[in-house]
Structures are given as C-alpha cells and as structure tokens.
Amino acid sequence: MSDAQQPDDTTAHTEHEHHDTEGPGYATPQAAIEESEPEEVAYVMGLYVGTDVDAPDFLGVVDVDPDSDTYTEIVDRVEMPNRGDELHHFGWNACSSSCHMDGLERRHLVIPGQRSSRIHVVDTKDRRNPELESVIEPEEVFEHDLSAPHTTHCIPDGQILISMLGDADGDLPGGFLALDENFEVDGRWEPPGEIEMNYDYWYQPRHNVMVSSEWAAPKTYYPGFDFEDVEAGNYGQRLHVWDWENKTVEQTIDLGEEGLIPLEVRFLHSPEATHGYVGAALSSNVFHFHEASEARSASEQSSGDKPRDGDEWRAESVIDVEAREHDGWDMPVPGLVTDLLVSMDDRYLFFSNWLHGDVRMYDISDPANPRLADRIWAGGHFGDPAPVQDRELAGGPQMLQLSLDGERLYWTTSLFSSWDNQFYPEEAERGSVMLKADVDPRNGSMSLDEEFLVDFGDLPGGPARAHEIRWPDGDCTSDVWQ
C-alpha cells in the first residue's frame, strides 16, 4: 500500500508554453490524465514467427471497452504482406512532443519487422478498421548499413526515429534510422560509430538529452539465448547519454555485472524531470539514472556515493530481483525484467518479471528510493498456475501498458519468438494471452481482473504470440513532452 505524495514537478512548464498548441497530443502529462477518455481499443502486435502457423504477422485491434458487445475480442486484424517479419515494437508518427506542428495528427502507426528489417505504415483514421498504407522494404534500410529496427519514437519536428540493432549484415554496430513526415527513409540520424550496441531509447528535449540502452547484435540474439554469449561479452551492459541536438554520445555509463542486458528506457513524463529508469533483464535489476546535480542529495543519502568528476549523469541499481532456485533449472532463475513503465503522473513504476511470473508496482515519489507497493502473480515459472477463465497460462507477464489515468494495467506474454520457444515452448502451441489488472493509484494497489482475457491462442488462423500494446490517444510508453 502506498501513502505517497504526488511529485510536484509533473505539471511544471516554466520554459515551454503551450498557448498556441495546434499539434497532436496533450499540452502536459496532467492534461493527458484529465482530458483523455478511457481506452476503447488497443493495438496489439500478433506474431506467427516461430509457430507452426504459416501466416504473416498482424496488427490486432482489441476491444477493451467493457460496455461493448465485443469486449475482449480481436475485432480486426491488419495482416502484413510478407511472412517472417517478427513484428516487435511499434510507435506513432506523432505524439505530444509535436505539440506545435499544426496539421500533424497522431494517426499512423510505424511497425517495424525485427527479423526482416521491413517497416510498415498503418493508417488508423478508422480506429477499429485500420489499413496498411505503405511498406519500406529492407533494401532501403540496408543502404544505410542498418538492420533490425526496434524502438520507434516520433520526434518534435514531425520526423520518426527508429533504433536499429545491427548493421546491414546483422553484426555490430547498430544505430538510428530517421524517416521523414512522408514515411520515406531520410537517412542515418547519427554519425556512424557513435555506439556499438543498441536497443531502446528515450529523449527529454527540454534538457537536450537522450538515453539509449543495449541488447546485442542481431546474430547473437536471433537464434535464442546462450549463456556462452554472456561470458564472451556479447550482451550489453551500458547506457549512452546523447546530446539530442548534435546527435552525439557525450557519456557512456557502464552498469557492470549488475546491469547485464539493459532494455527498456523510461524517463519520468514531466519535461522538467531528469530522472529515469532502465531494467537490466538478465541481472534483474532496475537502475535509476539521473543528472547528477539534480539528485545528488538523495543519492548521497541513500548510498553514500559521490558523483565522479566529469560525469554529468549517473545510474544506480535501486531494485534487485533475487534469482530463485527451480527444480528444472541448472542455475538460479533470474526474474528477467523485460519491460517497465512509469505512470503518467510519475508516481508509480511498474515492471514485469517474465521468468518468475509477477508484475510489480513501486512507489517512486522519491525516484532514488523506490518502494514496493504491490505485486501480482500470473503465469511464469513461479507464479500462480491457476487458469484465467479456464485458460491455462503459457508464459509470464511481459509487455506492459497502462491507461492514461493509471487505473488499468494490461500485459501480454510473448518476449521474442526464439526466446519464447526456449523458455516457454508451450506458448507456440497455445498462443499468448493479454491480461489486465485494476489499479488503485490512490492506495497503491492492484488486483487481477478475472473477467478480462484476450486469447491469442483462439484465432481462426491458429495460435499467435502477442507483444507490444498501444492506445490510439497515446500512452505511458510513447508520449514525450517538450
């Protein structure tokens, strides 16, 4: 339970006024909370890669309106034109960071294929019946010596930026690809050679900063997880702090052995904030990163450490999920923190332990000292094996998405096809599920909604995997403010 107070910087706007807001999104995070309507549909990635179903991946439209006759059903699917894309993460062409781009709409979803390097553009003008509009073929991506697109963010001038995890051959280094407002490849965003490994990123334009994380070379993680790759140093453990305007790396933070495979990066939503988090999947830690001068006092109090000379940003492990013994494993099982998000009011941090099977909720009113508020067990290797609506769960909590008002938390269960088949082989036969928890942000608690189940194993074409979730009006893992 939480008795936390609201942070006082959520609505602060001292340097960037919104009197003439004409663009997409909301003027402030607080406006997103107060002005948004409850979500009615969710866009969810559906995959057949790594299953026995010979069909292309698709974008699923899930009815999440409890007053609808088709509640919890997949009411429409946009099938991609090719097989084997491995649709993974996707994003909007515009968000609240484009607040002054008159005429720009949050209307198109940019959907990369992780394995194919093909990039799809879907028009969601009709929210319940979106349509595929165009496709960027892999050859156009390879021309810039990049492959394996991952995180898609709109950026303030109407462009779209995509993190790329490999070069044209699937080796290192990765980089970033920019698309223009017409969804055509604009070129490489950063000077080549700024980083080796890449994965997720988040930017805070008011502070002229971007932070990116590391997974590995596509050729390393495509076949599945191999511990020898860890011992050989083929997986990442660093954060990169960028000069956002100059597109250059200004600082690299080595998280050490406690920071193996740092994946999702989340800044607090307030454009004034210089605090954020990253989940280190294999080490099963959550790191708090921050501009050293902003949080020095709190950090010193909690750890006794001093910022190193010359380091403008620093990161400390603030949550550690202990590995657990399991009869079927030769080694202690890590929680595998694979996704995390921050509530729109910057009050709570949620993350998933894909292998253990729990979703956790932390009070982050003091960003340097998160406090466990509540957790839910559902599936996983240690979680509650009880079926939901007689449906046995074949996986653990993975991709998360929270309603803008912070009262409904949703998640799916697929991570990556080859890793799914390694750690939850039954999911290829049964398909994924999408589950939901009701959240009480006032008291800091949540409970599994037993009435909510979206079964991706019960589709006409055969069981599918379910991955990332997006809302038409923006969400806690895509919107950025100036």
Tab-separated table of C-alpha atoms in Angstrom:
chain	number	residue	atom	x	y	z
A	1	MET	CA	0.000	0.000	0.000
A	2	SER	CA	1.202	3.488	-0.691
A	3	ASP	CA	0.840	6.748	1.158
A	4	ALA	CA	2.992	8.567	-1.368
A	5	GLN	CA	2.562	12.197	-2.203
A	6	GLN	CA	2.279	13.446	-5.761
A	7	PRO	CA	5.573	14.727	-7.155
A	8	ASP	CA	5.478	18.456	-7.506
A	9	ASP	CA	7.097	18.698	-10.938
A	10	THR	CA	4.536	16.780	-13.029
A	11	THR	CA	2.836	19.858	-14.422
A	12	ALA	CA	5.752	22.245	-14.324
A	13	HIS	CA	6.172	24.226	-17.527
A	14	THR	CA	8.443	27.130	-16.998
A	15	GLU	CA	10.335	27.149	-20.277
A	16	HIS	CA	7.957	25.834	-22.909
A	17	GLU	CA	4.465	27.342	-23.028
A	18	HIS	CA	1.528	25.820	-24.867
A	19	HIS	CA	-0.737	28.784	-25.518
A	20	ASP	CA	-0.722	28.116	-29.261
A	21	THR	CA	-0.858	24.320	-29.184
A	22	GLU	CA	-2.102	23.119	-32.554
A	23	GLY	CA	-0.374	19.786	-32.879
A	24	PRO	CA	-1.238	16.272	-31.664
A	25	GLY	CA	-1.413	15.032	-28.123
A	26	TYR	CA	-1.837	16.859	-24.849
A	27	ALA	CA	-0.266	20.043	-23.544
A	28	THR	CA	1.014	18.354	-20.380
A	29	PRO	CA	1.082	14.886	-18.785
A	30	GLN	CA	-1.553	16.093	-16.326
A	31	ALA	CA	-3.754	17.137	-19.270
A	32	ALA	CA	-3.406	13.610	-20.679
A	33	ILE	CA	-4.699	12.249	-17.383
A	34	GLU	CA	-7.574	14.712	-17.046
A	35	GLU	CA	-8.690	15.158	-20.650
A	36	SER	CA	-8.350	11.649	-22.086
A	37	GLU	CA	-11.269	9.254	-22.381
A	38	PRO	CA	-10.974	5.648	-21.177
A	39	GLU	CA	-9.368	3.454	-23.831
A	40	GLU	CA	-11.817	1.630	-26.134
A	41	VAL	CA	-9.460	-0.228	-28.440
A	42	ALA	CA	-5.901	-1.416	-28.101
A	43	TYR	CA	-3.492	-2.071	-30.922
A	44	VAL	CA	-1.523	-5.237	-30.184
A	45	MET	CA	1.202	-6.982	-32.152
A	46	GLY	CA	0.279	-10.527	-33.217
A	47	LEU	CA	3.022	-12.884	-34.426
A	48	TYR	CA	3.242	-16.239	-36.119
A	49	VAL	CA	7.031	-16.293	-36.306
A	50	GLY	CA	8.356	-19.429	-34.614
A	51	THR	CA	4.990	-21.244	-34.602
A	52	ASP	CA	3.648	-23.963	-36.887
A	53	VAL	CA	1.251	-21.479	-38.461
A	54	ASP	CA	2.370	-20.388	-41.915
A	55	ALA	CA	0.944	-16.875	-41.953
A	56	PRO	CA	2.148	-13.287	-41.823
A	57	ASP	CA	2.264	-11.342	-38.563
A	58	PHE	CA	-0.532	-8.862	-37.955
A	59	LEU	CA	-1.688	-5.810	-36.048
A	60	GLY	CA	-4.627	-6.824	-33.853
A	61	VAL	CA	-7.390	-4.411	-32.845
A	62	VAL	CA	-8.607	-5.469	-29.396
A	63	ASP	CA	-11.893	-4.209	-27.991
A	64	VAL	CA	-11.201	-3.069	-24.407
A	65	ASP	CA	-14.465	-1.169	-23.895
A	66	PRO	CA	-16.361	-3.032	-21.124
A	67	ASP	CA	-19.662	-1.650	-22.458
A	68	SER	CA	-19.092	-3.135	-25.904
A	69	ASP	CA	-20.686	-6.366	-27.173
A	70	THR	CA	-17.261	-7.446	-28.448
A	71	TYR	CA	-15.355	-6.694	-25.227
A	72	THR	CA	-12.015	-8.608	-25.037
A	73	GLU	CA	-12.330	-9.758	-28.660
A	74	ILE	CA	-9.911	-9.111	-31.507
A	75	VAL	CA	-12.289	-7.207	-33.757
A	76	ASP	CA	-9.958	-6.572	-36.686
A	77	ARG	CA	-6.538	-7.615	-37.952
A	78	VAL	CA	-4.198	-5.912	-40.377
A	79	GLU	CA	-2.144	-8.662	-41.954
A	80	MET	CA	1.292	-7.744	-43.232
A	81	PRO	CA	2.120	-8.619	-46.843
A	82	ASN	CA	5.063	-10.911	-46.003
A	83	ARG	CA	5.799	-13.779	-43.650
A	84	GLY	CA	8.555	-13.850	-41.050
A	85	ASP	CA	8.758	-10.167	-40.143
A	86	GLU	CA	8.698	-10.721	-36.355
A	87	LEU	CA	6.747	-7.558	-35.627
A	88	HIS	CA	8.029	-6.394	-32.266
A	89	HIS	CA	7.854	-2.792	-31.038
A	90	PHE	CA	5.991	-0.030	-32.847
A	91	GLY	CA	5.113	3.615	-32.416
A	92	TRP	CA	3.159	6.626	-33.584
A	93	ASN	CA	4.137	9.101	-36.267
A	94	ALA	CA	3.387	11.936	-33.832
A	95	CYS	CA	2.910	12.413	-30.105
A	96	SER	CA	2.705	15.242	-27.600
A	97	SER	CA	6.296	16.270	-28.380
A	98	SER	CA	4.988	17.621	-31.713
A	99	CYS	CA	2.646	19.989	-29.909
A	100	HIS	CA	3.321	22.938	-32.239
A	101	MET	CA	3.221	21.065	-35.541
A	102	ASP	CA	-0.028	22.457	-36.906
A	103	GLY	CA	-1.861	19.892	-39.028
A	104	LEU	CA	0.115	16.889	-37.792
A	105	GLU	CA	-2.056	14.035	-36.494
A	106	ARG	CA	-1.338	11.025	-34.274
A	107	ARG	CA	-2.774	8.777	-36.932
A	108	HIS	CA	-0.166	6.457	-38.420
A	109	LEU	CA	1.476	3.511	-36.709
A	110	VAL	CA	5.025	2.739	-37.781
A	111	ILE	CA	5.531	-1.020	-37.378
A	112	PRO	CA	8.993	-2.497	-37.959
A	113	GLY	CA	9.796	-6.146	-38.534
A	114	GLN	CA	12.641	-7.101	-36.202
A	115	ARG	CA	13.892	-10.003	-38.326
A	116	SER	CA	13.043	-8.707	-41.782
A	117	SER	CA	14.025	-5.021	-41.330
A	118	ARG	CA	10.825	-4.215	-43.238
A	119	ILE	CA	8.936	-1.148	-41.933
A	120	HIS	CA	5.137	-0.933	-42.266
A	121	VAL	CA	2.961	2.181	-42.055
A	122	VAL	CA	-0.651	1.655	-40.951
A	123	ASP	CA	-3.335	4.339	-41.168
A	124	THR	CA	-5.647	4.303	-38.117
A	125	LYS	CA	-8.065	7.014	-39.264
A	126	ASP	CA	-10.786	4.408	-38.705
A	127	ARG	CA	-9.688	3.224	-35.281
A	128	ARG	CA	-11.475	-0.118	-35.428
A	129	ASN	CA	-10.539	-0.814	-39.046
A	130	PRO	CA	-7.002	0.440	-39.696
A	131	GLU	CA	-5.400	-0.144	-43.083
A	132	LEU	CA	-1.883	-0.830	-44.294
A	133	GLU	CA	-0.761	2.271	-46.183
A	134	SER	CA	2.821	1.650	-47.279
A	135	VAL	CA	5.890	-0.521	-46.750
A	136	ILE	CA	9.583	0.349	-46.641
A	137	GLU	CA	11.422	-2.674	-47.998
A	138	PRO	CA	14.579	-3.980	-46.249
A	139	GLU	CA	16.866	-2.961	-49.099
A	140	GLU	CA	16.117	0.702	-48.396
A	141	VAL	CA	17.210	0.179	-44.790
A	142	PHE	CA	20.338	-1.817	-45.641
A	143	GLU	CA	21.533	1.048	-47.855
A	144	HIS	CA	22.342	2.885	-44.630
A	145	ASP	CA	24.195	-0.117	-43.172
A	146	LEU	CA	21.485	-0.733	-40.578
A	147	SER	CA	19.120	-3.587	-39.747
A	148	ALA	CA	16.845	-4.999	-37.034
A	149	PRO	CA	14.622	-1.982	-36.253
A	150	HIS	CA	13.388	-1.762	-32.685
A	151	THR	CA	12.039	1.296	-30.856
A	152	THR	CA	10.006	3.820	-32.862
A	153	HIS	CA	9.508	7.327	-31.477
A	154	CYS	CA	8.132	10.392	-33.174
A	155	ILE	CA	10.374	13.417	-32.672
A	156	PRO	CA	9.252	17.040	-32.360
A	157	ASP	CA	9.698	18.198	-35.946
A	158	GLY	CA	7.468	15.513	-37.470
A	159	GLN	CA	10.224	13.027	-38.203
A	160	ILE	CA	10.273	9.464	-36.909
A	161	LEU	CA	13.337	7.916	-35.288
A	162	ILE	CA	13.937	4.150	-35.089
A	163	SER	CA	16.676	2.436	-33.118
A	164	MET	CA	18.452	-0.185	-35.231
A	165	LEU	CA	20.249	-3.053	-33.519
A	166	GLY	CA	22.660	-4.153	-36.233
A	167	ASP	CA	24.434	-3.280	-39.425
A	168	ALA	CA	23.235	-4.495	-42.814
A	169	ASP	CA	24.727	-7.951	-42.105
A	170	GLY	CA	23.219	-8.322	-38.638
A	171	ASP	CA	26.506	-7.610	-36.890
A	172	LEU	CA	27.517	-4.607	-34.793
A	173	PRO	CA	27.366	-1.646	-34.721
A	174	GLY	CA	23.744	-0.574	-34.660
A	175	GLY	CA	22.498	2.995	-34.927
A	176	PHE	CA	19.401	5.061	-35.678
A	177	LEU	CA	17.330	5.494	-38.831
A	178	ALA	CA	15.251	8.611	-39.493
A	179	LEU	CA	12.041	8.724	-41.549
A	180	ASP	CA	10.546	11.964	-42.823
A	181	GLU	CA	6.938	13.058	-42.364
A	182	ASN	CA	6.002	11.218	-45.582
A	183	PHE	CA	7.332	7.909	-44.196
A	184	GLU	CA	10.291	7.825	-46.500
A	185	VAL	CA	13.803	6.983	-45.325
A	186	ASP	CA	15.582	10.246	-44.565
A	187	GLY	CA	18.897	8.617	-43.741
A	188	ARG	CA	21.006	7.784	-40.787
A	189	TRP	CA	20.217	10.001	-37.814
A	190	GLU	CA	23.556	9.912	-36.003
A	191	PRO	CA	27.149	9.894	-37.205
A	192	PRO	CA	28.210	6.246	-37.744
A	193	GLY	CA	30.283	4.720	-34.978
A	194	GLU	CA	28.787	6.604	-32.026
A	195	ILE	CA	27.772	3.311	-30.389
A	196	GLU	CA	28.284	-0.420	-30.840
A	197	MET	CA	25.169	-1.992	-29.318
A	198	ASN	CA	21.709	-0.507	-29.342
A	199	TYR	CA	18.217	-1.281	-28.094
A	200	ASP	CA	15.708	1.180	-26.586
A	201	TYR	CA	15.907	4.943	-26.091
A	202	TRP	CA	14.023	7.911	-24.646
A	203	TYR	CA	14.617	11.619	-25.064
A	204	GLN	CA	13.890	14.734	-22.982
A	205	PRO	CA	14.065	17.671	-25.421
A	206	ARG	CA	13.890	20.326	-22.702
A	207	HIS	CA	17.190	19.010	-21.351
A	208	ASN	CA	18.686	18.245	-24.772
A	209	VAL	CA	19.344	14.669	-23.724
A	210	MET	CA	18.629	11.157	-24.963
A	211	VAL	CA	19.487	7.904	-23.188
A	212	SER	CA	19.864	4.643	-25.122
A	213	SER	CA	20.446	1.068	-23.940
A	214	GLU	CA	21.977	-2.162	-25.299
A	215	TRP	CA	20.844	-5.664	-26.209
A	216	ALA	CA	23.270	-7.372	-28.609
A	217	ALA	CA	23.994	-7.956	-32.288
A	218	PRO	CA	21.015	-9.477	-34.119
A	219	LYS	CA	23.137	-12.504	-34.989
A	220	THR	CA	23.642	-13.067	-31.257
A	221	TYR	CA	20.040	-12.914	-30.025
A	222	TYR	CA	18.130	-14.128	-33.124
A	223	PRO	CA	18.835	-17.854	-32.522
A	224	GLY	CA	17.961	-17.697	-28.805
A	225	PHE	CA	19.744	-17.137	-25.513
A	226	ASP	CA	23.134	-18.796	-24.976
A	227	PHE	CA	24.950	-18.203	-21.693
A	228	GLU	CA	28.270	-18.504	-23.514
A	229	ASP	CA	27.422	-15.238	-25.252
A	230	VAL	CA	27.184	-13.605	-21.830
A	231	GLU	CA	30.578	-14.959	-20.813
A	232	ALA	CA	32.013	-13.779	-24.129
A	233	GLY	CA	30.731	-10.249	-23.543
A	234	ASN	CA	28.326	-10.359	-26.466
A	235	TYR	CA	25.492	-8.792	-24.475
A	236	GLY	CA	25.331	-5.157	-23.452
A	237	GLN	CA	25.617	-3.520	-20.038
A	238	ARG	CA	25.904	0.187	-20.852
A	239	LEU	CA	23.768	3.281	-21.155
A	240	HIS	CA	24.627	6.028	-23.603
A	241	VAL	CA	23.814	9.661	-22.846
A	242	TRP	CA	23.390	11.692	-26.032
A	243	ASP	CA	23.435	15.340	-26.950
A	244	TRP	CA	19.976	15.342	-28.518
A	245	GLU	CA	20.522	18.245	-30.896
A	246	ASN	CA	24.033	17.308	-32.013
A	247	LYS	CA	23.264	13.569	-32.132
A	248	THR	CA	26.489	12.621	-30.398
A	249	VAL	CA	27.263	10.467	-27.375
A	250	GLU	CA	28.500	12.642	-24.519
A	251	GLN	CA	28.793	9.980	-21.838
A	252	THR	CA	28.663	6.188	-21.551
A	253	ILE	CA	27.739	4.622	-18.232
A	254	ASP	CA	28.923	1.046	-17.660
A	255	LEU	CA	26.379	-0.638	-15.377
A	256	GLY	CA	28.726	-3.542	-14.648
A	257	GLU	CA	27.645	-7.102	-13.922
A	258	GLU	CA	24.539	-5.856	-12.144
A	259	GLY	CA	23.409	-4.216	-15.354
A	260	LEU	CA	23.504	-7.042	-17.902
A	261	ILE	CA	21.199	-6.514	-20.885
A	262	PRO	CA	19.667	-3.117	-20.071
A	263	LEU	CA	16.482	-2.959	-22.130
A	264	GLU	CA	13.559	-0.519	-21.807
A	265	VAL	CA	14.425	3.117	-21.008
A	266	ARG	CA	11.803	5.383	-19.386
A	267	PHE	CA	12.218	8.986	-18.324
A	268	LEU	CA	9.649	10.459	-15.990
A	269	HIS	CA	6.945	12.144	-18.069
A	270	SER	CA	7.413	15.631	-16.743
A	271	PRO	CA	9.514	17.533	-19.285
A	272	GLU	CA	11.268	19.124	-16.313
A	273	ALA	CA	12.395	15.773	-14.932
A	274	THR	CA	15.941	14.495	-15.210
A	275	HIS	CA	15.166	11.107	-13.664
A	276	GLY	CA	14.506	7.841	-15.417
A	277	TYR	CA	14.784	4.073	-15.149
A	278	VAL	CA	16.098	1.163	-17.138
A	279	GLY	CA	15.518	-2.512	-16.468
A	280	ALA	CA	18.542	-4.815	-16.731
A	281	ALA	CA	16.873	-8.016	-17.904
A	282	LEU	CA	19.477	-10.686	-17.187
A	283	SER	CA	20.739	-9.147	-13.931
A	284	SER	CA	17.109	-8.496	-12.978
A	285	ASN	CA	17.823	-5.069	-11.584
A	286	VAL	CA	16.182	-1.720	-12.124
A	287	PHE	CA	18.574	1.211	-12.397
A	288	HIS	CA	17.684	4.777	-11.601
A	289	PHE	CA	19.554	7.186	-13.892
A	290	HIS	CA	19.606	10.922	-13.364
A	291	GLU	CA	21.513	14.086	-13.946
A	292	ALA	CA	23.980	14.018	-11.087
A	293	SER	CA	23.450	17.575	-9.894
A	294	GLU	CA	19.659	17.089	-9.730
A	295	ALA	CA	19.599	14.113	-7.393
A	296	ARG	CA	22.927	14.329	-5.633
A	297	SER	CA	21.452	14.915	-2.277
A	298	ALA	CA	19.022	11.996	-2.390
A	299	SER	CA	21.632	9.691	-3.882
A	300	GLU	CA	24.257	10.557	-1.298
A	301	GLN	CA	21.786	9.973	1.475
A	302	SER	CA	20.829	6.538	0.176
A	303	SER	CA	24.195	5.199	-0.980
A	304	GLY	CA	26.935	7.407	0.335
A	305	ASP	CA	28.398	7.606	-3.162
A	306	LYS	CA	29.693	10.789	-4.724
A	307	PRO	CA	29.285	11.612	-8.393
A	308	ARG	CA	32.501	11.037	-10.242
A	309	ASP	CA	34.295	14.050	-11.584
A	310	GLY	CA	33.220	14.835	-15.099
A	311	ASP	CA	30.143	12.593	-15.011
A	312	GLU	CA	27.039	14.661	-15.675
A	313	TRP	CA	24.743	11.643	-15.487
A	314	ARG	CA	24.933	8.612	-13.277
A	315	ALA	CA	22.998	5.416	-12.629
A	316	GLU	CA	22.495	3.262	-9.550
A	317	SER	CA	20.748	-0.046	-9.049
A	318	VAL	CA	17.709	0.703	-6.902
A	319	ILE	CA	15.702	-2.536	-7.227
A	320	ASP	CA	17.173	-6.041	-7.212
A	321	VAL	CA	15.089	-9.108	-8.026
A	322	GLU	CA	16.794	-12.113	-6.498
A	323	ALA	CA	17.243	-15.224	-8.620
A	324	ARG	CA	15.356	-18.282	-7.374
A	325	GLU	CA	16.155	-21.990	-7.336
A	326	HIS	CA	13.987	-24.166	-9.565
A	327	ASP	CA	13.956	-27.967	-9.842
A	328	GLY	CA	14.006	-27.844	-13.626
A	329	TRP	CA	16.932	-25.418	-13.927
A	330	ASP	CA	20.679	-25.947	-13.534
A	331	MET	CA	21.106	-22.395	-12.311
A	332	PRO	CA	19.043	-19.972	-10.220
A	333	VAL	CA	16.300	-18.465	-12.363
A	334	PRO	CA	16.532	-14.678	-12.818
A	335	GLY	CA	13.322	-12.678	-12.799
A	336	LEU	CA	14.232	-11.279	-16.234
A	337	VAL	CA	12.946	-7.715	-16.067
A	338	THR	CA	11.831	-7.337	-19.680
A	339	ASP	CA	9.529	-4.318	-19.597
A	340	LEU	CA	8.833	-1.374	-17.333
A	341	LEU	CA	6.792	1.822	-17.461
A	342	VAL	CA	6.117	4.922	-15.416
A	343	SER	CA	2.561	6.073	-14.702
A	344	MET	CA	1.589	9.320	-16.366
A	345	ASP	CA	1.620	11.146	-13.019
A	346	ASP	CA	5.222	9.958	-12.410
A	347	ARG	CA	4.130	8.370	-9.169
A	348	TYR	CA	4.469	4.646	-9.890
A	349	LEU	CA	6.894	2.346	-11.680
A	350	PHE	CA	5.596	-0.987	-12.980
A	351	PHE	CA	7.757	-3.804	-14.322
A	352	SER	CA	7.433	-7.433	-15.355
A	353	ASN	CA	9.489	-10.442	-14.296
A	354	TRP	CA	8.936	-12.600	-17.348
A	355	LEU	CA	10.534	-15.781	-15.990
A	356	HIS	CA	9.348	-15.547	-12.398
A	357	GLY	CA	5.797	-14.571	-13.381
A	358	ASP	CA	4.999	-11.407	-11.417
A	359	VAL	CA	4.174	-7.798	-12.213
A	360	ARG	CA	5.420	-5.299	-9.639
A	361	MET	CA	4.260	-1.824	-8.707
A	362	TYR	CA	6.676	0.561	-6.959
A	363	ASP	CA	6.069	3.950	-5.412
A	364	ILE	CA	8.690	6.279	-6.939
A	365	SER	CA	7.685	9.518	-5.243
A	366	ASP	CA	11.344	9.556	-4.192
A	367	PRO	CA	12.927	8.477	-7.511
A	368	ALA	CA	16.152	7.264	-5.910
A	369	ASN	CA	14.355	5.117	-3.362
A	370	PRO	CA	11.523	3.095	-4.962
A	371	ARG	CA	9.262	1.324	-2.510
A	372	LEU	CA	7.373	-1.863	-3.368
A	373	ALA	CA	3.661	-1.101	-3.274
A	374	ASP	CA	2.084	-4.274	-4.655
A	375	ARG	CA	2.574	-7.212	-6.991
A	376	ILE	CA	0.510	-9.741	-8.957
A	377	TRP	CA	1.469	-13.292	-9.866
A	378	ALA	CA	0.159	-14.661	-13.163
A	379	GLY	CA	1.900	-17.479	-15.028
A	380	GLY	CA	5.678	-17.744	-15.214
A	381	HIS	CA	7.849	-20.452	-13.667
A	382	PHE	CA	6.972	-19.457	-10.095
A	383	GLY	CA	3.696	-17.625	-10.479
A	384	ASP	CA	0.128	-18.581	-9.808
A	385	PRO	CA	-0.617	-21.581	-12.090
A	386	ALA	CA	-4.360	-21.003	-11.766
A	387	PRO	CA	-6.005	-20.561	-15.177
A	388	VAL	CA	-7.897	-17.404	-16.039
A	389	GLN	CA	-11.386	-18.229	-17.287
A	390	ASP	CA	-10.262	-21.871	-17.612
A	391	ARG	CA	-7.391	-20.778	-19.876
A	392	GLU	CA	-4.031	-22.115	-18.727
A	393	LEU	CA	-1.274	-19.521	-18.993
A	394	ALA	CA	1.736	-20.461	-21.122
A	395	GLY	CA	4.216	-17.705	-20.395
A	396	GLY	CA	4.952	-14.899	-17.989
A	397	PRO	CA	3.963	-11.221	-17.835
A	398	GLN	CA	5.926	-9.323	-20.458
A	399	MET	CA	4.945	-6.173	-22.407
A	400	LEU	CA	3.032	-3.705	-20.221
A	401	GLN	CA	0.727	-0.829	-20.975
A	402	LEU	CA	-1.100	1.430	-18.523
A	403	SER	CA	-4.193	3.547	-19.096
A	404	LEU	CA	-3.550	7.267	-19.128
A	405	ASP	CA	-5.458	7.692	-15.861
A	406	GLY	CA	-3.318	4.975	-14.263
A	407	GLU	CA	-6.228	2.729	-13.289
A	408	ARG	CA	-5.886	-0.189	-15.717
A	409	LEU	CA	-2.678	-2.125	-16.348
A	410	TYR	CA	-2.563	-4.545	-19.301
A	411	TRP	CA	0.111	-7.013	-20.348
A	412	THR	CA	0.895	-9.709	-22.890
A	413	THR	CA	3.152	-12.749	-22.544
A	414	SER	CA	5.462	-13.069	-25.574
A	415	LEU	CA	9.054	-11.776	-25.488
A	416	PHE	CA	10.789	-12.828	-28.722
A	417	SER	CA	9.974	-15.915	-30.765
A	418	SER	CA	13.225	-17.837	-30.339
A	419	TRP	CA	13.431	-16.914	-26.662
A	420	ASP	CA	9.769	-17.856	-26.177
A	421	ASN	CA	10.446	-21.272	-27.689
A	422	GLN	CA	13.407	-21.733	-25.373
A	423	PHE	CA	11.808	-20.731	-22.070
A	424	TYR	CA	8.079	-21.269	-22.722
A	425	PRO	CA	7.882	-23.741	-25.657
A	426	GLU	CA	4.216	-24.423	-25.000
A	427	GLU	CA	3.320	-20.852	-25.970
A	428	ALA	CA	3.936	-21.672	-29.660
A	429	GLU	CA	1.154	-24.262	-29.415
A	430	ARG	CA	-1.228	-22.439	-27.106
A	431	GLY	CA	-0.634	-18.830	-28.101
A	432	SER	CA	-0.311	-15.783	-25.891
A	433	VAL	CA	-2.838	-14.074	-23.684
A	434	MET	CA	-3.498	-10.464	-22.817
A	435	LEU	CA	-4.421	-9.852	-19.185
A	436	LYS	CA	-5.418	-6.846	-17.109
A	437	ALA	CA	-5.158	-5.608	-13.548
A	438	ASP	CA	-7.302	-2.963	-11.912
A	439	VAL	CA	-5.039	-0.404	-10.269
A	440	ASP	CA	-5.873	1.804	-7.320
A	441	PRO	CA	-3.348	4.662	-7.655
A	442	ARG	CA	-4.659	6.355	-4.536
A	443	ASN	CA	-3.778	3.435	-2.269
A	444	GLY	CA	-1.001	1.909	-4.390
A	445	SER	CA	-2.552	-1.495	-5.016
A	446	MET	CA	-3.703	-3.634	-7.911
A	447	SER	CA	-5.738	-6.790	-8.469
A	448	LEU	CA	-6.053	-9.189	-11.394
A	449	ASP	CA	-9.278	-8.691	-13.367
A	450	GLU	CA	-10.508	-12.280	-13.744
A	451	GLU	CA	-13.158	-11.140	-16.222
A	452	PHE	CA	-10.599	-9.866	-18.709
A	453	LEU	CA	-8.855	-12.290	-21.057
A	454	VAL	CA	-7.857	-11.844	-24.686
A	455	ASP	CA	-6.872	-15.246	-26.033
A	456	PHE	CA	-4.432	-15.076	-28.937
A	457	GLY	CA	-4.471	-18.869	-28.944
A	458	ASP	CA	-8.030	-18.934	-30.219
A	459	LEU	CA	-7.712	-17.323	-33.631
A	460	PRO	CA	-9.050	-18.650	-36.948
A	461	GLY	CA	-5.558	-18.988	-38.402
A	462	GLY	CA	-4.074	-20.668	-35.348
A	463	PRO	CA	-2.448	-19.610	-32.064
A	464	ALA	CA	-0.352	-16.430	-32.209
A	465	ARG	CA	2.044	-14.601	-29.940
A	466	ALA	CA	1.052	-11.189	-28.545
A	467	HIS	CA	3.579	-8.460	-27.898
A	468	GLU	CA	3.501	-4.663	-27.542
A	469	ILE	CA	0.304	-2.657	-26.819
A	470	ARG	CA	-0.575	0.907	-27.895
A	471	TRP	CA	-3.560	3.221	-27.356
A	472	PRO	CA	-4.902	5.494	-30.135
A	473	ASP	CA	-4.621	8.563	-27.902
A	474	GLY	CA	-1.098	7.971	-26.692
A	475	ASP	CA	0.221	6.017	-23.768
A	476	CYS	CA	2.758	5.822	-20.981
A	477	THR	CA	5.490	4.284	-23.148
A	478	SER	CA	5.356	6.545	-26.196
A	479	ASP	CA	4.365	10.109	-25.316
A	480	VAL	CA	7.111	12.698	-24.779
A	481	TRP	CA	6.638	16.375	-23.863
A	482	GLN	CA	8.622	19.496	-24.654
